[in-house]
Amino acid sequence: MIALGYMAKRIVERPGWLDVPSVRDVYAVSDCISPDFANYITFWTHNGFWFFDRPSYIVRLCTQHGISLDGLTFVYYEAHPQQFDNDDHTWRDFGPDPDIKTDVFASTASTLLGYDIVCYSMQNSPECSPLSCNHVATDVQVNSHCLIDSLDYAVQCLETGIFDNAEPGPMRIVAVHSLRTGADGEQ
C-alpha cells in the first residue's frame, strides 16, 4: 500500500436516500457526503496526493484560520499501488504530483475501517466515492461505514465491472483508517 496522507472530516450518519440499512455512517474519501474540515486546497499546504503529510498540519491550519476542530474525525489513507482504468480494465501505476512535496508520516496509531473506491479522473485530488455518491453500496457488500471490508473484494468489484458506469475513472482503492489518538496520530 502507498501512504497517501491524512484528512480531518465531519463524518455524517447515513443519509435517508442511501438505501443500505446496514450502513451507520459514511467514511467516504470524497467530501460529497462527509465533508472535509475546510476547502483546504486553497491553502496549498497539502501533499502531492492532495492530503496532508501529518495530522498536526491540519491542526495548525485550523488554528491559523479559525476553523473549529469540534466534531472532526481524523483519518489516515493508504492506496493500492495501482489505479484501475474502468474503460479498458487495466491496472496502471500512479504517484503523487511531482511538483508538490510529499513526505507522509505513516500512522502506527490507526484502525482500518475498510476500503473505498475513489474516482481520480483529473489524476490529482479525490473526486467521488461511488459506493456512497452513486449508490453502488446497494450492489456490493459494505460495512457499517459504507466501506468494503477486504482489499481482495474491492479488487474483484472493480475487475468485474460493478463500478464501470458509476463515474469517470480511473478508480483507486483507498484504505480508510481512523486515528486512535485523534489529531495526534504521530505518537
Short mmCIF file of C-alpha atoms in Angstrom, two decimals:
data_model
loop_
_atom_site.label_atom_id
_atom_site.label_comp_id
_atom_site.label_asym_id
_atom_site.label_seq_id
_atom_site.Cartn_x
_atom_site.Cartn_y
_atom_site.Cartn_z
CA MET A 1 0.00 0.00 0.00
CA ILE A 2 1.05 3.58 -0.68
CA ALA A 3 0.76 6.09 2.17
CA LEU A 4 -1.42 8.94 0.85
CA GLY A 5 -1.77 11.05 3.98
CA TYR A 6 -4.26 12.41 6.48
CA MET A 7 -7.56 14.25 6.45
CA ALA A 8 -9.99 15.59 9.03
CA LYS A 9 -13.65 15.05 8.20
CA ARG A 10 -17.08 15.71 9.60
CA ILE A 11 -18.47 12.17 9.45
CA VAL A 12 -22.23 12.08 8.95
CA GLU A 13 -24.82 9.39 9.54
CA ARG A 14 -26.19 7.52 6.53
CA PRO A 15 -28.48 9.82 4.55
CA GLY A 16 -32.01 8.52 4.05
CA TRP A 17 -31.60 8.32 0.27
CA LEU A 18 -28.77 5.75 0.62
CA ASP A 19 -30.92 2.64 0.91
CA VAL A 20 -28.44 0.38 2.71
CA PRO A 21 -29.81 -0.12 6.25
CA SER A 22 -26.59 -1.78 7.48
CA VAL A 23 -24.68 1.47 6.87
CA ARG A 24 -24.49 3.60 10.03
CA ASP A 25 -22.21 6.42 8.85
CA VAL A 26 -20.26 7.37 5.73
CA TYR A 27 -16.45 7.40 5.87
CA ALA A 28 -16.07 8.06 2.14
CA VAL A 29 -12.83 9.65 0.98
CA SER A 30 -14.75 12.15 -1.14
CA ASP A 31 -16.32 15.11 0.60
CA CYS A 32 -19.69 14.76 -1.14
CA ILE A 33 -21.42 13.38 1.97
CA SER A 34 -18.97 13.62 4.87
CA PRO A 35 -17.22 16.94 4.25
CA ASP A 36 -13.55 17.68 4.78
CA PHE A 37 -12.65 20.13 7.56
CA ALA A 38 -12.43 23.00 5.05
CA ASN A 39 -11.86 23.83 1.41
CA TYR A 40 -8.22 23.07 2.16
CA ILE A 41 -6.84 23.16 -1.37
CA THR A 42 -6.92 26.96 -1.35
CA PHE A 43 -4.29 26.92 1.44
CA TRP A 44 -1.81 24.96 -0.73
CA THR A 45 -0.31 23.06 2.19
CA HIS A 46 -1.41 19.59 1.06
CA ASN A 47 0.97 16.96 -0.28
CA GLY A 48 1.24 15.51 -3.79
CA PHE A 49 -1.66 13.12 -3.14
CA TRP A 50 -3.77 16.14 -2.08
CA PHE A 51 -3.93 15.09 1.57
CA PHE A 52 -1.65 16.05 4.48
CA ASP A 53 1.67 14.51 5.50
CA ARG A 54 0.87 14.78 9.22
CA PRO A 55 -2.29 15.36 11.28
CA SER A 56 -0.56 18.28 13.00
CA TYR A 57 -0.51 20.16 9.68
CA ILE A 58 -4.32 20.09 9.68
CA VAL A 59 -4.50 21.24 13.30
CA ARG A 60 -2.15 24.13 12.51
CA LEU A 61 -4.28 25.18 9.51
CA CYS A 62 -7.43 25.08 11.61
CA THR A 63 -5.81 27.19 14.32
CA GLN A 64 -4.41 29.73 11.84
CA HIS A 65 -7.73 30.15 10.02
CA GLY A 66 -10.20 29.91 12.91
CA ILE A 67 -11.62 26.54 11.82
CA SER A 68 -13.18 24.60 14.67
CA LEU A 69 -11.75 21.18 15.49
CA ASP A 70 -15.02 20.23 17.23
CA GLY A 71 -16.70 17.26 15.61
CA LEU A 72 -13.77 16.41 13.36
CA THR A 73 -12.65 12.84 12.84
CA PHE A 74 -9.03 12.37 11.77
CA VAL A 75 -8.39 9.68 9.18
CA TYR A 76 -5.33 8.20 7.51
CA TYR A 77 -5.36 6.98 3.91
CA GLU A 78 -3.33 4.39 2.04
CA ALA A 79 -3.90 3.20 -1.52
CA HIS A 80 -3.48 0.09 -3.60
CA PRO A 81 -0.27 0.72 -5.58
CA GLN A 82 -2.12 0.81 -8.91
CA GLN A 83 -5.26 2.51 -10.14
CA PHE A 84 -7.90 0.77 -12.24
CA ASP A 85 -8.87 2.16 -15.64
CA ASN A 86 -12.53 1.25 -15.93
CA ASP A 87 -12.54 1.94 -19.69
CA ASP A 88 -10.07 -0.77 -20.69
CA HIS A 89 -10.00 -2.76 -17.42
CA THR A 90 -6.27 -2.42 -16.83
CA TRP A 91 -4.24 -1.59 -13.75
CA ARG A 92 -1.72 1.24 -14.00
CA ASP A 93 0.82 2.77 -11.64
CA PHE A 94 0.26 6.24 -10.20
CA GLY A 95 2.12 8.54 -7.88
CA PRO A 96 1.99 11.92 -6.21
CA ASP A 97 2.12 15.18 -8.10
CA PRO A 98 5.90 15.54 -8.61
CA ASP A 99 5.71 19.32 -8.17
CA ILE A 100 4.33 19.08 -4.62
CA LYS A 101 6.44 17.80 -1.72
CA THR A 102 5.16 14.52 -0.30
CA ASP A 103 6.61 13.06 2.90
CA VAL A 104 3.83 11.16 4.64
CA PHE A 105 4.38 10.15 8.26
CA ALA A 106 2.91 6.62 8.20
CA SER A 107 0.42 6.13 11.01
CA THR A 108 1.01 3.47 13.62
CA ALA A 109 -1.94 4.61 15.74
CA SER A 110 -4.86 3.83 13.48
CA THR A 111 -7.61 1.28 12.94
CA LEU A 112 -8.52 0.06 9.46
CA LEU A 113 -12.22 0.73 8.82
CA GLY A 114 -12.37 -0.60 5.26
CA TYR A 115 -11.71 0.27 1.63
CA ASP A 116 -13.30 2.96 -0.51
CA ILE A 117 -13.30 3.13 -4.30
CA VAL A 118 -12.48 6.69 -5.38
CA CYS A 119 -12.58 8.40 -8.79
CA TYR A 120 -9.49 10.27 -9.93
CA SER A 121 -10.35 11.46 -13.45
CA MET A 122 -8.14 14.55 -13.03
CA GLN A 123 -5.30 12.43 -11.53
CA ASN A 124 -4.79 14.70 -8.51
CA SER A 125 -7.40 15.23 -5.78
CA PRO A 126 -10.04 12.64 -4.88
CA GLU A 127 -13.37 13.13 -6.56
CA CYS A 128 -16.45 10.95 -5.98
CA SER A 129 -16.75 7.81 -3.89
CA PRO A 130 -19.26 5.78 -5.94
CA LEU A 131 -20.10 3.44 -3.04
CA SER A 132 -21.99 6.30 -1.44
CA CYS A 133 -22.23 9.06 -4.08
CA ASN A 134 -23.64 6.76 -6.78
CA HIS A 135 -25.40 4.22 -4.54
CA VAL A 136 -23.07 1.37 -5.61
CA ALA A 137 -23.25 0.23 -1.97
CA THR A 138 -26.68 -1.17 -2.82
CA ASP A 139 -24.99 -3.64 -5.22
CA VAL A 140 -21.94 -4.72 -3.18
CA GLN A 141 -21.26 -5.82 0.38
CA VAL A 142 -20.29 -2.87 2.57
CA ASN A 143 -19.78 -2.47 6.28
CA SER A 144 -21.40 -0.02 8.70
CA HIS A 145 -19.08 2.78 7.45
CA CYS A 146 -20.12 2.30 3.78
CA LEU A 147 -16.72 0.78 3.02
CA ILE A 148 -15.67 -2.60 1.62
CA ASP A 149 -14.16 -4.92 4.24
CA SER A 150 -11.39 -6.55 2.20
CA LEU A 151 -8.87 -5.44 -0.38
CA ASP A 152 -9.45 -8.63 -2.39
CA TYR A 153 -13.18 -7.95 -2.63
CA ALA A 154 -12.54 -4.32 -3.64
CA VAL A 155 -10.25 -5.52 -6.46
CA GLN A 156 -12.87 -8.09 -7.51
CA CYS A 157 -15.62 -5.45 -7.61
CA LEU A 158 -13.54 -3.25 -9.92
CA GLU A 159 -12.43 -6.07 -12.19
CA THR A 160 -15.96 -7.44 -12.64
CA GLY A 161 -17.24 -4.05 -13.82
CA ILE A 162 -19.56 -3.11 -10.96
CA PHE A 163 -18.13 0.44 -10.98
CA ASP A 164 -17.90 0.84 -14.78
CA ASN A 165 -20.85 3.23 -15.15
CA ALA A 166 -20.59 4.98 -11.79
CA GLU A 167 -18.18 7.86 -12.52
CA PRO A 168 -15.31 8.55 -14.90
CA GLY A 169 -12.13 6.81 -13.84
CA PRO A 170 -9.54 5.79 -13.18
CA MET A 171 -10.50 4.41 -9.80
CA ARG A 172 -8.24 3.95 -6.80
CA ILE A 173 -8.77 1.62 -3.87
CA VAL A 174 -8.16 3.62 -0.71
CA ALA A 175 -7.79 2.07 2.75
CA VAL A 176 -9.55 4.27 5.30
CA HIS A 177 -8.13 4.25 8.84
CA SER A 178 -9.44 6.14 11.86
CA LEU A 179 -6.79 7.58 14.14
CA ARG A 180 -6.97 6.09 17.61
CA THR A 181 -5.21 9.07 19.12
CA GLY A 182 -7.25 11.79 17.43
CA ALA A 183 -5.29 14.62 15.90
CA ASP A 184 -2.02 13.47 17.44
CA GLY A 185 -1.68 10.41 15.22
CA GLU A 186 2.07 10.98 15.19
CA GLN A 187 2.63 9.17 18.50
#
